[in-house]
Short mmCIF file of C-alpha atoms in Angstrom, two decimals:
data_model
loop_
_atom_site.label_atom_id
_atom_site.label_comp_id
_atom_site.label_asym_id
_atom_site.label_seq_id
_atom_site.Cartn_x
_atom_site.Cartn_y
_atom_site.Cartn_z
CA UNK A 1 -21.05 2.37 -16.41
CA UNK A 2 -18.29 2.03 -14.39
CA UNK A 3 -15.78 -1.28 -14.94
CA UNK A 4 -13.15 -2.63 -12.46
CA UNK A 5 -9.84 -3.34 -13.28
CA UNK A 6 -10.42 -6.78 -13.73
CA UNK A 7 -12.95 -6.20 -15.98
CA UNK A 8 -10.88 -3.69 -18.14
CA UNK A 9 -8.11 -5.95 -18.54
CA UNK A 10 -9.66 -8.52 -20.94
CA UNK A 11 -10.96 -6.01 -23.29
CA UNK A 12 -7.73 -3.97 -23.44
CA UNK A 13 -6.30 -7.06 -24.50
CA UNK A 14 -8.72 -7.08 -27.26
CA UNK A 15 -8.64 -4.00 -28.15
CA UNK A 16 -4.71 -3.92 -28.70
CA UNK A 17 -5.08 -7.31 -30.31
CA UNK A 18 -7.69 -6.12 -32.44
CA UNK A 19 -5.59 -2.91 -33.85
CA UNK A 20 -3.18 -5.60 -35.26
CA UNK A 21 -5.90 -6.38 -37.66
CA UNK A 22 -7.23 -2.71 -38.57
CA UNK A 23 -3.50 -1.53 -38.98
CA UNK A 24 -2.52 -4.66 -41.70
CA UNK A 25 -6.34 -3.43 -43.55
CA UNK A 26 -4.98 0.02 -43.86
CA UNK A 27 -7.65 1.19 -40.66
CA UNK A 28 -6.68 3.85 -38.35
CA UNK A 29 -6.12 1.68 -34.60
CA UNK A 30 -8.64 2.72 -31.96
CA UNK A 31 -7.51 4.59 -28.75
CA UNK A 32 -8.37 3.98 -25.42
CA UNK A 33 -9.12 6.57 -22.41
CA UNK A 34 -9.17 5.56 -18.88
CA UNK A 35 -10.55 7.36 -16.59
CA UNK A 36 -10.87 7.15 -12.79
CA UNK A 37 -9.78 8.23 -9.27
CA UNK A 38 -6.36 8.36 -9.13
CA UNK A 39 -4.07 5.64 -7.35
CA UNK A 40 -6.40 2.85 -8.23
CA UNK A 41 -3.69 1.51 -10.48
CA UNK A 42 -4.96 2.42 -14.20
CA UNK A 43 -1.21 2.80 -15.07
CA UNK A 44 -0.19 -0.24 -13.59
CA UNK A 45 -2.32 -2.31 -15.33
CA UNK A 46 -1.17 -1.13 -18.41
CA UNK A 47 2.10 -1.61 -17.92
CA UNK A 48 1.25 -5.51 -16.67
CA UNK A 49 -0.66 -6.12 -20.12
CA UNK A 50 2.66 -5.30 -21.93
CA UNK A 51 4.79 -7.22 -19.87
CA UNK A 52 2.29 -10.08 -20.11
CA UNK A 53 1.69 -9.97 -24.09
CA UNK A 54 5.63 -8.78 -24.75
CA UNK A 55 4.91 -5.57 -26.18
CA UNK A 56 7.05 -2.43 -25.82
CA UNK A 57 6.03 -0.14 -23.25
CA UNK A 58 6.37 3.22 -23.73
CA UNK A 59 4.91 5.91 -20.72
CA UNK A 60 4.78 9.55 -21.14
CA UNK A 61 3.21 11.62 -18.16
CA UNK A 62 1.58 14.49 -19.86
CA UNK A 63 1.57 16.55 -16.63
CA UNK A 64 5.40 16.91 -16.60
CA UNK A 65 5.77 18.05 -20.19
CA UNK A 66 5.96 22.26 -20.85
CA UNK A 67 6.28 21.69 -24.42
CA UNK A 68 4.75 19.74 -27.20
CA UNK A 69 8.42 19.17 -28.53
CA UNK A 70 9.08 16.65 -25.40
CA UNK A 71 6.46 14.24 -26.88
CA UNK A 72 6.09 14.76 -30.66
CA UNK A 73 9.59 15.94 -31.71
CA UNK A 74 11.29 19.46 -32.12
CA UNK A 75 10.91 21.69 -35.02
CA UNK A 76 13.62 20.78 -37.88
CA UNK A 77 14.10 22.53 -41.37
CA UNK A 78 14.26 19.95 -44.04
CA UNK A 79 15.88 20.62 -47.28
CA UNK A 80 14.61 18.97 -50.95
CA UNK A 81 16.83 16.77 -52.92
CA UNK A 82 16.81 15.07 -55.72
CA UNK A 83 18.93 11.97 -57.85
CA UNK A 84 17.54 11.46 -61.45
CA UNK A 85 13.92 10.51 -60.81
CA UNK A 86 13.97 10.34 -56.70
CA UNK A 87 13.38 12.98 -54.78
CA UNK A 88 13.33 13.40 -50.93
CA UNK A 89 13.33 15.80 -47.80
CA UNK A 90 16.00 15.79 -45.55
CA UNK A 91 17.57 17.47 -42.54
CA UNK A 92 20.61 20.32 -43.00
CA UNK A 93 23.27 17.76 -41.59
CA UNK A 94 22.55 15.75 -44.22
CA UNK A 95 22.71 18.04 -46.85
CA UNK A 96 27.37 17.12 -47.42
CA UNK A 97 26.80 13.78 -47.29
CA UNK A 98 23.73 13.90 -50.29
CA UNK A 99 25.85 16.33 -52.04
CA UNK A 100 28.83 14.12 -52.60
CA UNK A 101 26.46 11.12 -53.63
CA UNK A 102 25.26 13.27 -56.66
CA UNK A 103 21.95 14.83 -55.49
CA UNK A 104 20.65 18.03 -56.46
CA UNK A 105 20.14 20.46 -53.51
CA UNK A 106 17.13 22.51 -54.69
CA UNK A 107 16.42 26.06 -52.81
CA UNK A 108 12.82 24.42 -51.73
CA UNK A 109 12.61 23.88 -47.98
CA UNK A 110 10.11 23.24 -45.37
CA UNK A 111 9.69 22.90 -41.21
CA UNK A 112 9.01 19.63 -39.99
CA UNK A 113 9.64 17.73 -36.70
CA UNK A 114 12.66 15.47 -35.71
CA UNK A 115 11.65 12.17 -34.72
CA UNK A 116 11.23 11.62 -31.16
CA UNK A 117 14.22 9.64 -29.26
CA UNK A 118 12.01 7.52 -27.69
CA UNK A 119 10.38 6.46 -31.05
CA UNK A 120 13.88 5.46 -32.04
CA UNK A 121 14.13 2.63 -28.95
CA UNK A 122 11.11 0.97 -30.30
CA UNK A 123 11.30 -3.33 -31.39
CA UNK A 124 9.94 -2.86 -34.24
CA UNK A 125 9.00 -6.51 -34.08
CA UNK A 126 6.97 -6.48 -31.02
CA UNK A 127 3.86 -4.74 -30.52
CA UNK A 128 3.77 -1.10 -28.62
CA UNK A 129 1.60 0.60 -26.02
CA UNK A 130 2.07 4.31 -25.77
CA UNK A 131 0.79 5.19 -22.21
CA UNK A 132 0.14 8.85 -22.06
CA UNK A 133 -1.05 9.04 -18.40
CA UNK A 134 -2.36 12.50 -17.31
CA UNK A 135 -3.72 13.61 -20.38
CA UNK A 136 -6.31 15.73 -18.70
CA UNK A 137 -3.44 17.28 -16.44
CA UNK A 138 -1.50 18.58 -19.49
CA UNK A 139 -1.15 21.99 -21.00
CA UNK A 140 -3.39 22.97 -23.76
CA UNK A 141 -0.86 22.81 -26.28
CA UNK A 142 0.38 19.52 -25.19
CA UNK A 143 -3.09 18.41 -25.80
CA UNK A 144 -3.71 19.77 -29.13
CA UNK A 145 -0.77 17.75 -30.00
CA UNK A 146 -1.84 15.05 -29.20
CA UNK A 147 -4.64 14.53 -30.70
CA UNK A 148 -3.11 13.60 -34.05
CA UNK A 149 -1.45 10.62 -31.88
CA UNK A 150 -4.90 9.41 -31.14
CA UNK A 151 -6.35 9.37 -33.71
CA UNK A 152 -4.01 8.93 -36.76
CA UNK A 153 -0.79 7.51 -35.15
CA UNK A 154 1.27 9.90 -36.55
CA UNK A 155 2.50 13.59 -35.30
CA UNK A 156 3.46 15.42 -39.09
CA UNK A 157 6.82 13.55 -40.03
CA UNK A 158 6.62 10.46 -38.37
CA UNK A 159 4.72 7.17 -37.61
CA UNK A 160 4.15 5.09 -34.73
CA UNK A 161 5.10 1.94 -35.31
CA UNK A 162 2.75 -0.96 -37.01
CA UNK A 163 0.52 -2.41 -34.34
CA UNK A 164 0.48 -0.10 -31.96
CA UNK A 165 -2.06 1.19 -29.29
CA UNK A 166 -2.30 4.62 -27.52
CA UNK A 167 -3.72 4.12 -24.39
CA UNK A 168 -4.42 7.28 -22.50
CA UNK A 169 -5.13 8.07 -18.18
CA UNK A 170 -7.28 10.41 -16.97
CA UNK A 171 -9.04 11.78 -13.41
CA UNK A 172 -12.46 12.90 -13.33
CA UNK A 173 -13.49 16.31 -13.98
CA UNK A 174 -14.68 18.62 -11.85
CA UNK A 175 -14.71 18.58 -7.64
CA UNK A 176 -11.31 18.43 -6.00
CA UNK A 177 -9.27 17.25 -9.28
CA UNK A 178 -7.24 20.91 -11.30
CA UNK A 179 -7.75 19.29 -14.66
CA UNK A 180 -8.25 20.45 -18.09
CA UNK A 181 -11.59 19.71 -19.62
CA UNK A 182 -11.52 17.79 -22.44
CA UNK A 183 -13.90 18.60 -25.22
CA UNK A 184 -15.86 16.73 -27.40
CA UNK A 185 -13.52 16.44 -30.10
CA UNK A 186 -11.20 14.44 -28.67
CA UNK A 187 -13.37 12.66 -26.93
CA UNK A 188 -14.91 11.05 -29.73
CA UNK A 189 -11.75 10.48 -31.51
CA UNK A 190 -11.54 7.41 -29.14
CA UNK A 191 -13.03 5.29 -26.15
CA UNK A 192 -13.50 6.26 -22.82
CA UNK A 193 -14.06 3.66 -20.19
CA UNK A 194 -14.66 4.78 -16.60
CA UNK A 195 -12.56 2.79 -13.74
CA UNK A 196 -13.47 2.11 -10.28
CA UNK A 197 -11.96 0.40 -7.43
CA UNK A 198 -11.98 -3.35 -6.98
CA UNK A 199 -10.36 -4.90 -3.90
CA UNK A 200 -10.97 -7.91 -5.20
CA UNK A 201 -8.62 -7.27 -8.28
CA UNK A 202 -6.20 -5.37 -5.77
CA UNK A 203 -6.33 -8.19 -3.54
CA UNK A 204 -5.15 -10.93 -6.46
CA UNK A 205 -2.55 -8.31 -7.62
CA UNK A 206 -1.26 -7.76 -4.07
CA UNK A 207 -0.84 -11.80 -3.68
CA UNK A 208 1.33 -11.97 -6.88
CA UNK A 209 3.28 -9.31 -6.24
CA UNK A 210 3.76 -11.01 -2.28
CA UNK A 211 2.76 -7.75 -0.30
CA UNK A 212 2.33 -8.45 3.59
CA UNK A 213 -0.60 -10.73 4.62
CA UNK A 214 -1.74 -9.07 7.14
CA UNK A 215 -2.11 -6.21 4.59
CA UNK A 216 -4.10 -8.32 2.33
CA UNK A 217 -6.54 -9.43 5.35
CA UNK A 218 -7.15 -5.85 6.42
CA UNK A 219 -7.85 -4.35 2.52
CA UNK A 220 -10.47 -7.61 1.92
CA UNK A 221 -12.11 -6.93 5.36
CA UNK A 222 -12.57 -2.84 5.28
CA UNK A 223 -12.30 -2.45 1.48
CA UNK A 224 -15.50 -0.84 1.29
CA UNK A 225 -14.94 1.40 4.33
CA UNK A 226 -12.09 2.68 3.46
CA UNK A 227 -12.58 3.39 0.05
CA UNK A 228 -16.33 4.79 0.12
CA UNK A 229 -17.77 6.94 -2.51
CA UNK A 230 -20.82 8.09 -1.13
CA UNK A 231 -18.40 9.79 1.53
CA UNK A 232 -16.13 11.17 -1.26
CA UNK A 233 -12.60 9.74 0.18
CA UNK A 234 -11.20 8.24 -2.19
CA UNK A 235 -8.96 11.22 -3.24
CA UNK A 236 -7.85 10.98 0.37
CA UNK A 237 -7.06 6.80 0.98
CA UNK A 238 -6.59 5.12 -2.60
CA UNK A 239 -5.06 1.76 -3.43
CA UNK A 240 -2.00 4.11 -4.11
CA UNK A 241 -1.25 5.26 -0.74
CA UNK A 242 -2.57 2.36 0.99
CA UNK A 243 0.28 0.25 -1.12
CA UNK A 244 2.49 3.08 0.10
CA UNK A 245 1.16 2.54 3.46
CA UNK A 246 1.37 -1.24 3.88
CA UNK A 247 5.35 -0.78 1.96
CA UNK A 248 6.18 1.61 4.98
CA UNK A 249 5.51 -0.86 7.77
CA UNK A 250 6.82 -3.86 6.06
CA UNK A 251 9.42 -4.21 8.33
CA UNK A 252 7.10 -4.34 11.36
CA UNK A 253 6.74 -8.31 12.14
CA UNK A 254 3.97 -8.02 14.93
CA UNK A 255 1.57 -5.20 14.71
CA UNK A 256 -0.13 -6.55 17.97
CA UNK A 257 2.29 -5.04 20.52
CA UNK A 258 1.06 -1.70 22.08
CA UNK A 259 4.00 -0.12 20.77
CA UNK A 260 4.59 -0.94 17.37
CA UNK A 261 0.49 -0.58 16.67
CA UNK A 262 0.92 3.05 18.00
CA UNK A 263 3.96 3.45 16.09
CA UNK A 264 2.04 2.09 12.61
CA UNK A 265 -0.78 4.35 13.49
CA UNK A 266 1.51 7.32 13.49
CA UNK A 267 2.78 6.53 10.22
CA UNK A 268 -1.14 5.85 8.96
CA UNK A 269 -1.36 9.44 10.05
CA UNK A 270 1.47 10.53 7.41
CA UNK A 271 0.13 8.43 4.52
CA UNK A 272 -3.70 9.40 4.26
CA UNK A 273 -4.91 12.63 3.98
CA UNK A 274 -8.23 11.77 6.30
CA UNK A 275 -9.39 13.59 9.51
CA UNK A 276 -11.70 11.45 10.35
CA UNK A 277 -8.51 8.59 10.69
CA UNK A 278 -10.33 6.03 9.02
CA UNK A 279 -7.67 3.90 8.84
CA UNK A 280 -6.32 4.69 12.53
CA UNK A 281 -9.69 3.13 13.77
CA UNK A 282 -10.19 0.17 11.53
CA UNK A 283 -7.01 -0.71 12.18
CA UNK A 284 -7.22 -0.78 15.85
CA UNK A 285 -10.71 -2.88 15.25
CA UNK A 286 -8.41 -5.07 13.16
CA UNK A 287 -6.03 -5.86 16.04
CA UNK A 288 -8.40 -6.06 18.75
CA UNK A 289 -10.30 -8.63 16.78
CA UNK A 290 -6.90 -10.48 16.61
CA UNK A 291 -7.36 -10.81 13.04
CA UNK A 292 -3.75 -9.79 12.17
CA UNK A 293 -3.31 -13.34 13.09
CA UNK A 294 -5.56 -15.25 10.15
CA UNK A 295 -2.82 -17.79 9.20
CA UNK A 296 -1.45 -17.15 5.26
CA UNK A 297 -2.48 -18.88 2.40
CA UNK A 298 0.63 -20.37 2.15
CA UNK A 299 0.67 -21.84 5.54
CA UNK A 300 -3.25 -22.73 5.28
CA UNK A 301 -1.81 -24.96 2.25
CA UNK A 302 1.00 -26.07 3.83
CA UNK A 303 0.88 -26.47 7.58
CA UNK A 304 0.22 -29.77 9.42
CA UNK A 305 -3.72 -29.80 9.43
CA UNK A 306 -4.15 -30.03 13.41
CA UNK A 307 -2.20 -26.69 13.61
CA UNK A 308 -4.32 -24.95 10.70
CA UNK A 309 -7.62 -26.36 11.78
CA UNK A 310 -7.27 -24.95 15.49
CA UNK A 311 -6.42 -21.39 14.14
CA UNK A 312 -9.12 -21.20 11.60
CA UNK A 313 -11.99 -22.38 14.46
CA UNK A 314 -10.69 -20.01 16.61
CA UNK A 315 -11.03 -16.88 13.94
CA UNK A 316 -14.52 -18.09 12.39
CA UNK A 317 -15.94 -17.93 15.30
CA UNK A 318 -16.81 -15.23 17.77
CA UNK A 319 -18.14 -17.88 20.58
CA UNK A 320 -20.86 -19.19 19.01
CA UNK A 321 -21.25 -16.89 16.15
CA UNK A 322 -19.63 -17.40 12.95
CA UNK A 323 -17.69 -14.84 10.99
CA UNK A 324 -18.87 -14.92 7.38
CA UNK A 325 -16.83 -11.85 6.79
CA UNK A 326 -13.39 -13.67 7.76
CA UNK A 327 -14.56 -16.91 5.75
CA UNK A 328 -14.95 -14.65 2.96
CA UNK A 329 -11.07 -13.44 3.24
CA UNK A 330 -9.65 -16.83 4.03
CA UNK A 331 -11.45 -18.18 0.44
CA UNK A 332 -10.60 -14.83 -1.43
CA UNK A 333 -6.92 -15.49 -0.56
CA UNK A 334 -6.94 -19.51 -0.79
CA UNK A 335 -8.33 -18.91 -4.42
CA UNK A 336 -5.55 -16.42 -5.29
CA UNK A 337 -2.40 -18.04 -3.49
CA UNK A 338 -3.50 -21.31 -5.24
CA UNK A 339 -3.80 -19.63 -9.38
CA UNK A 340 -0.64 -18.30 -8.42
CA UNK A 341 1.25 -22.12 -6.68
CA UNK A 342 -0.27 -23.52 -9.89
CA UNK A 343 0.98 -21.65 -12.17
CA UNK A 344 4.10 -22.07 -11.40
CA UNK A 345 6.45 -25.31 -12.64
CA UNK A 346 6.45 -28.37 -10.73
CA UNK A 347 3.38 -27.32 -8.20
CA UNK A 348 0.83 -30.42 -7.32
CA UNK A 349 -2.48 -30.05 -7.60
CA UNK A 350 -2.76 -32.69 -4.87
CA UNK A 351 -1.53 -30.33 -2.18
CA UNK A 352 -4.61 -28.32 -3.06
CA UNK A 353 -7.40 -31.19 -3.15
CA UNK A 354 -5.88 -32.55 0.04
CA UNK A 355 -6.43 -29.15 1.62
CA UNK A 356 -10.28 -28.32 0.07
CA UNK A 357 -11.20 -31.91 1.67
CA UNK A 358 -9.90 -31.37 5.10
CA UNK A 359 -11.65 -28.24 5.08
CA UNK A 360 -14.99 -29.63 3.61
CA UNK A 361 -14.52 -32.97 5.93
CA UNK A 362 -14.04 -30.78 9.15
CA UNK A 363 -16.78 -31.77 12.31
CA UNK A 364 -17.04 -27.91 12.84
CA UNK A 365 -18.24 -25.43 9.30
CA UNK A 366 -15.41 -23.74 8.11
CA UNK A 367 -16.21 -22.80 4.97
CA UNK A 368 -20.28 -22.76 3.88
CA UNK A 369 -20.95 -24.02 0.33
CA UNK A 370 -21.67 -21.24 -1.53
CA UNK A 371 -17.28 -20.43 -0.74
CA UNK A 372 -16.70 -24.10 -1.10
CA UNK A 373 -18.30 -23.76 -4.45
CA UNK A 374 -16.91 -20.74 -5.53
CA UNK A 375 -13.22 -22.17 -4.81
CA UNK A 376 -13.88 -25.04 -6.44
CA UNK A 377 -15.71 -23.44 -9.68
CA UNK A 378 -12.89 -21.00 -9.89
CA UNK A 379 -9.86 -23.79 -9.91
CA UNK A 380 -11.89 -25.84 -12.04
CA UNK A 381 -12.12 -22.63 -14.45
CA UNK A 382 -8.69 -22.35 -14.81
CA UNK A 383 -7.39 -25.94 -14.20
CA UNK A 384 -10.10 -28.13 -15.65
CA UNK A 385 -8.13 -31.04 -16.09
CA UNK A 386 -6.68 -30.95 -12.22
CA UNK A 387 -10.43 -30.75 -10.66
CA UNK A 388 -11.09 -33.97 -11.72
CA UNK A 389 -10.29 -35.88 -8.20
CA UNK A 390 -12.00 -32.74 -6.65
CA UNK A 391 -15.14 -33.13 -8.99
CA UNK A 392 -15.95 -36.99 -8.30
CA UNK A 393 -15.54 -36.96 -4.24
CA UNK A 394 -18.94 -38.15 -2.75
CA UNK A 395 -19.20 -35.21 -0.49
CA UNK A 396 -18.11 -32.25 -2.77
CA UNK A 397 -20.36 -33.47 -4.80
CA UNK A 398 -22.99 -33.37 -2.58
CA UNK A 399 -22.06 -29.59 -1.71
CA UNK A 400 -21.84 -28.54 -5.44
CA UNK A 401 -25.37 -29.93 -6.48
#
């Protein structure tokens, strides 16, 4: 089974949530492998569910590391002292200090490992995730190392911190991917969750984080194209350097001009490693469609209605025909811009009623009812107590039954 990132999200949540409990009844926390594609944003997702929970975040690419020491702490001799019935290891620099308090420096020593600096920055008081992304791009005895980090929390001399979760990356195995198989043994010292593309999830991520429209419109519309596994090119155009991609030609305001289209085409060229220029030609469908010119969600909200309602006849229609596909995009992005106005202080709900009702009032279809519904289920998901207006007009109500 393969989950999306959406779907992952929720039970990482758990999961970490869930190690709280098994740590304070003296249980070993469970680790969690990801593994997918790479540039599908596994690592970025992590990194959101700390910032959203307030945990530390601690990341530690595996790939980059020629020595063991880099992760789990360098080699140390410890020396054994004692103080009438206390005894305790410690390190050589110590050894002055302890003296001149009264301990007994016995001739017993041992090697042990230095706790890591980055161990040392942790709060304490707020839960940690320990990303170790790679882990299947690592060097043997990287990996051997840590597998005590999975699944015991500790490395020899030291502890992670209470309520912490190791959550570790990974590519496939096998094909075009020079990884290090990862036997059984570690395996099962934790759970593995496959990862796949969603440009659904992308596309909500992309909103909040207020990447180009046009960007947006193009990655709901040829998703599927231009991430395709049955033609094995997702190694070659990923949500990592199509976010690279879209970054690059930020600064380009109107892709429609013959100039700066083959200028952005050109760059396309630099950013995917494709022959076939998959992107090149959707693309160039995109702007000959003129559907670089779908109107924002913002503005869809916002504008005066005559405006809006002449621009989205005009794109839902291809003369007589009507473009399910773009009505698909237009609700995808209403849905996400509006969970994102809402949550923020002083929005009004009104704005977004007013809006659904124009468009369900309008002589021409704009929207068909299974969308209408879906917008309206989805709001009403989040924002139950909001809907209520929504829910009790005659003629939504007629469309939701």
């Amino acid at each position: 089974m393969e989950l999306t990132l959406g779907e992952i999200k929720p039970i990482l949540k758990y999961i970490i949530n869930n190690n709280k409990s098994l740590h304070e009844r003296g249980e070993f926390p469970v680790s969690v492998q990801l593994t997918s594609l790479p540039g599908i944003g596994k690592t970025s997702l992590v990194e959101q569910i700390a910032s959203e929970i307030g945990a530390n975040y601690i990341k530690k690419n595996l790939s980059q590391m020629s020595d063991p020491g880099e992760l789990c702490g360098w080699p140390i001799k410890e020396h054994y002292v004692c103080k009438n019935d206390e005894c305790r290891w410690i390190t050589a620099e110590l050894i002055e200090s302890y003296s001149k308090a009264g301990w007994e420096i016995s001739e017993e020593t041992r090697m042990s490992y230095a706790i890591p600096e980055w161990i040392k920055s942790i709060d304490p008081n707020k839960p940690t995730i320990l990303n170790l992304d790679d882990i299947n791009r690592s060097s043997t005895t990287v990996l051997a190392a840590v597998m005590e980090l999975i699944s015991r929390q500790e490395y020899f001399s030291w502890k992670l911190p209470p309520n912490s979760t190791v959550v570790l990356t990974a590519n496939p195995e096998g094909g075009d991917f020079n990884v290090t198989e990862i036997d059984e043994a570690i395996k099962t010292r934790m759970l593995n969750f496959n990862i796949k593309f969603d440009k659904y999830d992308w596309a909500k991520y992309a909103e909040e984080k207020g990447y180009n429209n046009q960007a947006i419109n193009f990655m709901l519309l040829y998703g599927d194209e231009l991430i395709d596994r049955s033609k094995a090119r997702q190694f070659k155009i990923n949500a990592r350097n199509y976010t690279m991609f879209i970054n690059t030609i930020s600064s380009i305001d109107d892709w429609s001009k013959p100039e700066n289209l083959a200028f952005i085409l050109q760059i396309a060229s630099g950013c995917f490693l494709d022959e076939d220029d998959i992107v090149g030609g959707l693309f160039t469908t995109f702007i000959a469609n003129k559907l670089d010119k779908l109107p924002s969600p913002e503005d869809l909200i916002n504008k005066d209605w005559n405006d809006i309602k002449k621009t989205l006849e005009s794109q839902l229609y291809d003369k007589d025909k009507y473009r399910a596909d773009v009505a698909s995009v237009i609700t995808t992005r209403f849905i996400n811009y509006s969970l994102l106005y809402l949550s923020q202080s002083g929005s009004k709900m009104d704005i977004i009623i007013d809006r659904i009702l124009k468009i369900v009032d309008n002589e021409k279809l704009l929207l068909t009812e299974d969308l209408i519904f879906s917008l309206i289920k989805t709001l009403n998901k989040y924002y139950p107590g909001k809907c209520s207006k929504l829910l009790l007009n005659p003629k939504v109500a007629k469309k939701l039954i």
